[in-house]
Amino acid sequence: MNEAAVGIDIGSSKVCTIIGELNKNSQLQIMGVGTAECRGYRKGIIVDIDNTSRAITNSVEQAERMSGMEVKSAYISMPGGLASLVKNRGVIAIPRDEKEITNDDVKRVLASAAAENIPVDMEVIGVIPLQFIVDGYENIKDPVGMMGLRLEVEANIITAPLSAVQNLVKSIERCNIDVLGIVIQPIADAEALLTKDEKDLGIALIDVGSEITNISVFTNGQLSFTKLIPIGGAHITNDISIGLKIPVSEAEKLKRQYGCALVSMIKTVEDISVNIQGTNSAKIVSNKVLTDIIEARVQEIYYLVGRELEQSGFKKLATCGAVLSGGGLSFINGAAEAGASLLGMPVRIGSPKYIGVASPVYSTATGMVKHILSSKSGVSKNYSGDEQESASVSRTRKQSLGKSNSVIGRIKEFFEEFF
Ligand SMILES: Nc1ncnc2c1ncn2[C@@H]1O[C@H](COP(=O)(O)OP(=O)(O)OP(=O)(O)O)[C@@H](O)[C@H]1O
Ligand SMILES: [Mg+2]
């Protein structure tokens, strides 16, 4: 039986669960997908554990039914902008009796980098090695197998607020699902949407969700910058609701059916009839007025994205332009064109290319599963000499994971496995 992985992406509008396996050609195969509306998670923070747990259970059950598998443990996502990247150095001595640097040495040096200068209210959820240094020789990508006495690493340490991590984990564990690790959203999105060349040459990822927009930049193959702005697709819906004086539910329908980001794309001005639920009356609105409202908010989102990219100094490093993901803007006609002209760089819409999940709203959960499975199969670097974590789904009945250590401890093990 192939090993399966489960990714649960909790967003401000929905929880999405994806179960995936690698087929015999090591390609990702989607086995189960579930989505459920969620109102308990706002701007990357759990505000209602009960509501969030219900949505998680709901989405997991859908994915279970589709796949015929039972989920007992999973990986979860966290918005990149909630996490901080801290550049640290770690150093260890290589035992004199060792002939060459081993996976264990790499794990030790990464752990030593992750132990430095981390505030007590932050939790380490990942480590991205930028370069290894062996006996003073810099820019080494993979020191395993080299000879040396002193191993150093320069690494970006991914940390997240401890309380945010604990509440996220609690809401999953309430559903009797064990958390195996946290994958930050840009790393997952990148796995689903970006090519290796794009990450090497430099590219920006803009995930516009419901309430948050996460901006990240990849350079030299690694995540180099991540920032969150508290604005997303729900703000567009609210603007329509207020601007046209119609209920939010009708505004959402209007946006999905007629949403356009550029007034210049409107060829003919037309009237749209909006049925107001609960009454017999209909309201007539113009497609141009609707587009005026959407365009103003789209411009604001891109203005804020552009400002973050400029101020951080990463805009000029995104030589391949930007990829737009998440449901907040991707479905709106002309959103990529508006982005290209407002950001002054090529913008394309990114969507996972797998059957059953070919939509920007599935990018994060799909990328999580791909990241986990490809790391375990050795496609990407795995420095763990340990046995891999047990499969997270069962085709028959729930089994205990057999690991009693704390979740935070498991998360630490998880990142060690990945780098
Ligand atoms: N077909 C569609 N047309 C237009 N907008 C859509 C469509 N489908 C979803 N959206 C919008 O996408 C947004 C939700 O996107 P997404 O699922 O990426 O957010 P999320 O991950 O739940 O939230 P966040 O990332 O902010 O926590 C909502 O604002 C919704 O209105
Ligand atoms: Mg999201």
PDB file of C-alpha atoms in Angstrom, residues 71-182:
ATOM      1  CA  VAL A  71      -7.861  10.047   8.755  1.00  0.00           C
ATOM      2  CA  LYS A  72      -6.134   9.706  12.090  1.00  0.00           C
ATOM      3  CA  SER A  73      -3.331  12.229  11.736  1.00  0.00           C
ATOM      4  CA  ALA A  74      -2.565  15.166   9.474  1.00  0.00           C
ATOM      5  CA  TYR A  75      -0.333  18.117   8.707  1.00  0.00           C
ATOM      6  CA  ILE A  76      -1.766  21.603   9.103  1.00  0.00           C
ATOM      7  CA  SER A  77      -1.058  24.938   7.445  1.00  0.00           C
ATOM      8  CA  MET A  78      -0.276  28.303   8.928  1.00  0.00           C
ATOM      9  CA  PRO A  79      -0.243  31.646   7.086  1.00  0.00           C
ATOM     10  CA  GLY A  80       3.312  32.585   6.182  1.00  0.00           C
ATOM     11  CA  GLY A  81       2.829  36.169   7.302  1.00  0.00           C
ATOM     12  CA  LEU A  82       2.052  35.014  10.825  1.00  0.00           C
ATOM     13  CA  ALA A  83       5.411  33.356  10.908  1.00  0.00           C
ATOM     14  CA  SER A  84       8.664  35.250  11.216  1.00  0.00           C
ATOM     15  CA  LEU A  85      11.924  34.433   9.490  1.00  0.00           C
ATOM     16  CA  VAL A  86      14.948  34.899  11.743  1.00  0.00           C
ATOM     17  CA  LYS A  87      18.421  34.486  10.266  1.00  0.00           C
ATOM     18  CA  ASN A  88      20.566  32.439  12.658  1.00  0.00           C
ATOM     19  CA  ARG A  89      23.901  30.630  12.580  1.00  0.00           C
ATOM     20  CA  GLY A  90      24.636  27.269  14.127  1.00  0.00           C
ATOM     21  CA  VAL A  91      27.970  25.566  14.617  1.00  0.00           C
ATOM     22  CA  ILE A  92      29.060  22.095  15.729  1.00  0.00           C
ATOM     23  CA  ALA A  93      32.296  20.131  15.906  1.00  0.00           C
ATOM     24  CA  ILE A  94      32.457  16.946  13.845  1.00  0.00           C
ATOM     25  CA  PRO A  95      33.664  14.011  15.979  1.00  0.00           C
ATOM     26  CA  ARG A  96      37.279  13.155  15.049  1.00  0.00           C
ATOM     27  CA  ASP A  97      36.471   9.467  14.622  1.00  0.00           C
ATOM     28  CA  GLU A  98      33.885  10.250  11.922  1.00  0.00           C
ATOM     29  CA  LYS A  99      35.154   9.872   8.406  1.00  0.00           C
ATOM     30  CA  GLU A 100      32.639  12.188   6.817  1.00  0.00           C
ATOM     31  CA  ILE A 101      29.767  14.543   7.700  1.00  0.00           C
ATOM     32  CA  THR A 102      26.540  12.603   8.220  1.00  0.00           C
ATOM     33  CA  ASN A 103      22.800  13.329   8.169  1.00  0.00           C
ATOM     34  CA  ASP A 104      22.914  13.346  11.963  1.00  0.00           C
ATOM     35  CA  ASP A 105      25.560  16.094  11.962  1.00  0.00           C
ATOM     36  CA  VAL A 106      23.339  18.173   9.685  1.00  0.00           C
ATOM     37  CA  LYS A 107      20.380  17.637  12.013  1.00  0.00           C
ATOM     38  CA  ARG A 108      22.524  18.686  14.983  1.00  0.00           C
ATOM     39  CA  VAL A 109      23.797  21.861  13.339  1.00  0.00           C
ATOM     40  CA  LEU A 110      20.263  22.838  12.233  1.00  0.00           C
ATOM     41  CA  ALA A 111      18.996  22.248  15.752  1.00  0.00           C
ATOM     42  CA  SER A 112      21.787  24.427  17.123  1.00  0.00           C
ATOM     43  CA  ALA A 113      20.795  27.240  14.710  1.00  0.00           C
ATOM     44  CA  ALA A 114      17.154  26.865  15.773  1.00  0.00           C
ATOM     45  CA  ALA A 115      18.065  27.129  19.454  1.00  0.00           C
ATOM     46  CA  GLU A 116      19.554  30.631  19.196  1.00  0.00           C
ATOM     47  CA  ASN A 117      17.770  33.926  19.936  1.00  0.00           C
ATOM     48  CA  ILE A 118      14.186  32.619  19.805  1.00  0.00           C
ATOM     49  CA  PRO A 119      11.816  34.631  22.057  1.00  0.00           C
ATOM     50  CA  VAL A 120       9.978  32.519  24.664  1.00  0.00           C
ATOM     51  CA  ASP A 121       6.548  33.340  23.205  1.00  0.00           C
ATOM     52  CA  MET A 122       7.523  32.059  19.750  1.00  0.00           C
ATOM     53  CA  GLU A 123       7.611  28.458  18.547  1.00  0.00           C
ATOM     54  CA  VAL A 124      10.052  27.139  15.968  1.00  0.00           C
ATOM     55  CA  ILE A 125       8.075  25.469  13.183  1.00  0.00           C
ATOM     56  CA  GLY A 126      10.691  25.144  10.465  1.00  0.00           C
ATOM     57  CA  VAL A 127      14.318  25.677   9.450  1.00  0.00           C
ATOM     58  CA  ILE A 128      15.494  26.711   5.982  1.00  0.00           C
ATOM     59  CA  PRO A 129      19.247  26.210   5.528  1.00  0.00           C
ATOM     60  CA  LEU A 130      20.722  28.987   3.358  1.00  0.00           C
ATOM     61  CA  GLN A 131      24.318  27.769   3.245  1.00  0.00           C
ATOM     62  CA  PHE A 132      26.594  25.346   5.047  1.00  0.00           C
ATOM     63  CA  ILE A 133      30.188  26.189   5.896  1.00  0.00           C
ATOM     64  CA  VAL A 134      32.723  23.376   6.327  1.00  0.00           C
ATOM     65  CA  ASP A 135      36.010  24.371   7.985  1.00  0.00           C
ATOM     66  CA  GLY A 136      35.501  27.942   6.760  1.00  0.00           C
ATOM     67  CA  TYR A 137      34.583  27.042   3.145  1.00  0.00           C
ATOM     68  CA  GLU A 138      31.308  28.803   2.370  1.00  0.00           C
ATOM     69  CA  ASN A 139      28.308  28.326   0.055  1.00  0.00           C
ATOM     70  CA  ILE A 140      28.029  24.565   0.463  1.00  0.00           C
ATOM     71  CA  LYS A 141      24.529  23.319  -0.391  1.00  0.00           C
ATOM     72  CA  ASP A 142      24.900  19.743   0.867  1.00  0.00           C
ATOM     73  CA  PRO A 143      27.728  18.908   3.271  1.00  0.00           C
ATOM     74  CA  VAL A 144      26.782  15.215   3.737  1.00  0.00           C
ATOM     75  CA  GLY A 145      29.720  13.023   2.735  1.00  0.00           C
ATOM     76  CA  MET A 146      32.303  15.840   2.952  1.00  0.00           C
ATOM     77  CA  MET A 147      35.322  15.700   5.273  1.00  0.00           C
ATOM     78  CA  GLY A 148      35.665  18.401   7.933  1.00  0.00           C
ATOM     79  CA  LEU A 149      36.074  19.220  11.601  1.00  0.00           C
ATOM     80  CA  ARG A 150      33.727  22.166  11.975  1.00  0.00           C
ATOM     81  CA  LEU A 151      30.263  22.403  10.428  1.00  0.00           C
ATOM     82  CA  GLU A 152      28.398  25.723  10.390  1.00  0.00           C
ATOM     83  CA  VAL A 153      25.030  26.647   8.937  1.00  0.00           C
ATOM     84  CA  GLU A 154      23.381  29.920   8.103  1.00  0.00           C
ATOM     85  CA  ALA A 155      19.636  29.353   8.203  1.00  0.00           C
ATOM     86  CA  ASN A 156      16.305  31.126   8.216  1.00  0.00           C
ATOM     87  CA  ILE A 157      14.411  29.916  11.275  1.00  0.00           C
ATOM     88  CA  ILE A 158      10.627  29.970  10.855  1.00  0.00           C
ATOM     89  CA  THR A 159       8.899  30.878  14.101  1.00  0.00           C
ATOM     90  CA  ALA A 160       5.241  31.480  14.920  1.00  0.00           C
ATOM     91  CA  PRO A 161       3.461  32.852  18.001  1.00  0.00           C
ATOM     92  CA  LEU A 162       3.216  29.994  20.521  1.00  0.00           C
ATOM     93  CA  SER A 163      -0.448  30.683  21.367  1.00  0.00           C
ATOM     94  CA  ALA A 164      -1.468  30.674  17.683  1.00  0.00           C
ATOM     95  CA  VAL A 165       0.250  27.302  17.205  1.00  0.00           C
ATOM     96  CA  GLN A 166      -1.297  25.838  20.357  1.00  0.00           C
ATOM     97  CA  ASN A 167      -4.856  26.916  19.465  1.00  0.00           C
ATOM     98  CA  LEU A 168      -4.512  25.611  15.942  1.00  0.00           C
ATOM     99  CA  VAL A 169      -3.281  22.269  17.223  1.00  0.00           C
ATOM    100  CA  LYS A 170      -6.044  22.141  19.852  1.00  0.00           C
ATOM    101  CA  SER A 171      -8.785  22.655  17.275  1.00  0.00           C
ATOM    102  CA  ILE A 172      -7.462  19.726  15.218  1.00  0.00           C
ATOM    103  CA  GLU A 173      -6.954  17.443  18.214  1.00  0.00           C
ATOM    104  CA  ARG A 174     -10.576  18.048  19.273  1.00  0.00           C
ATOM    105  CA  CYS A 175     -11.482  16.162  16.113  1.00  0.00           C
ATOM    106  CA  ASN A 176      -9.381  13.189  17.310  1.00  0.00           C
ATOM    107  CA  ILE A 177      -6.758  13.871  14.681  1.00  0.00           C
ATOM    108  CA  ASP A 178      -3.098  14.006  15.622  1.00  0.00           C
ATOM    109  CA  VAL A 179      -1.012  16.868  14.279  1.00  0.00           C
ATOM    110  CA  LEU A 180       2.161  15.605  12.652  1.00  0.00           C
ATOM    111  CA  GLY A 181       3.552  18.998  11.690  1.00  0.00           C
ATOM    112  CA  ILE A 182       2.929  22.513  10.409  1.00  0.00           C
TER     113      ILE A 182
END
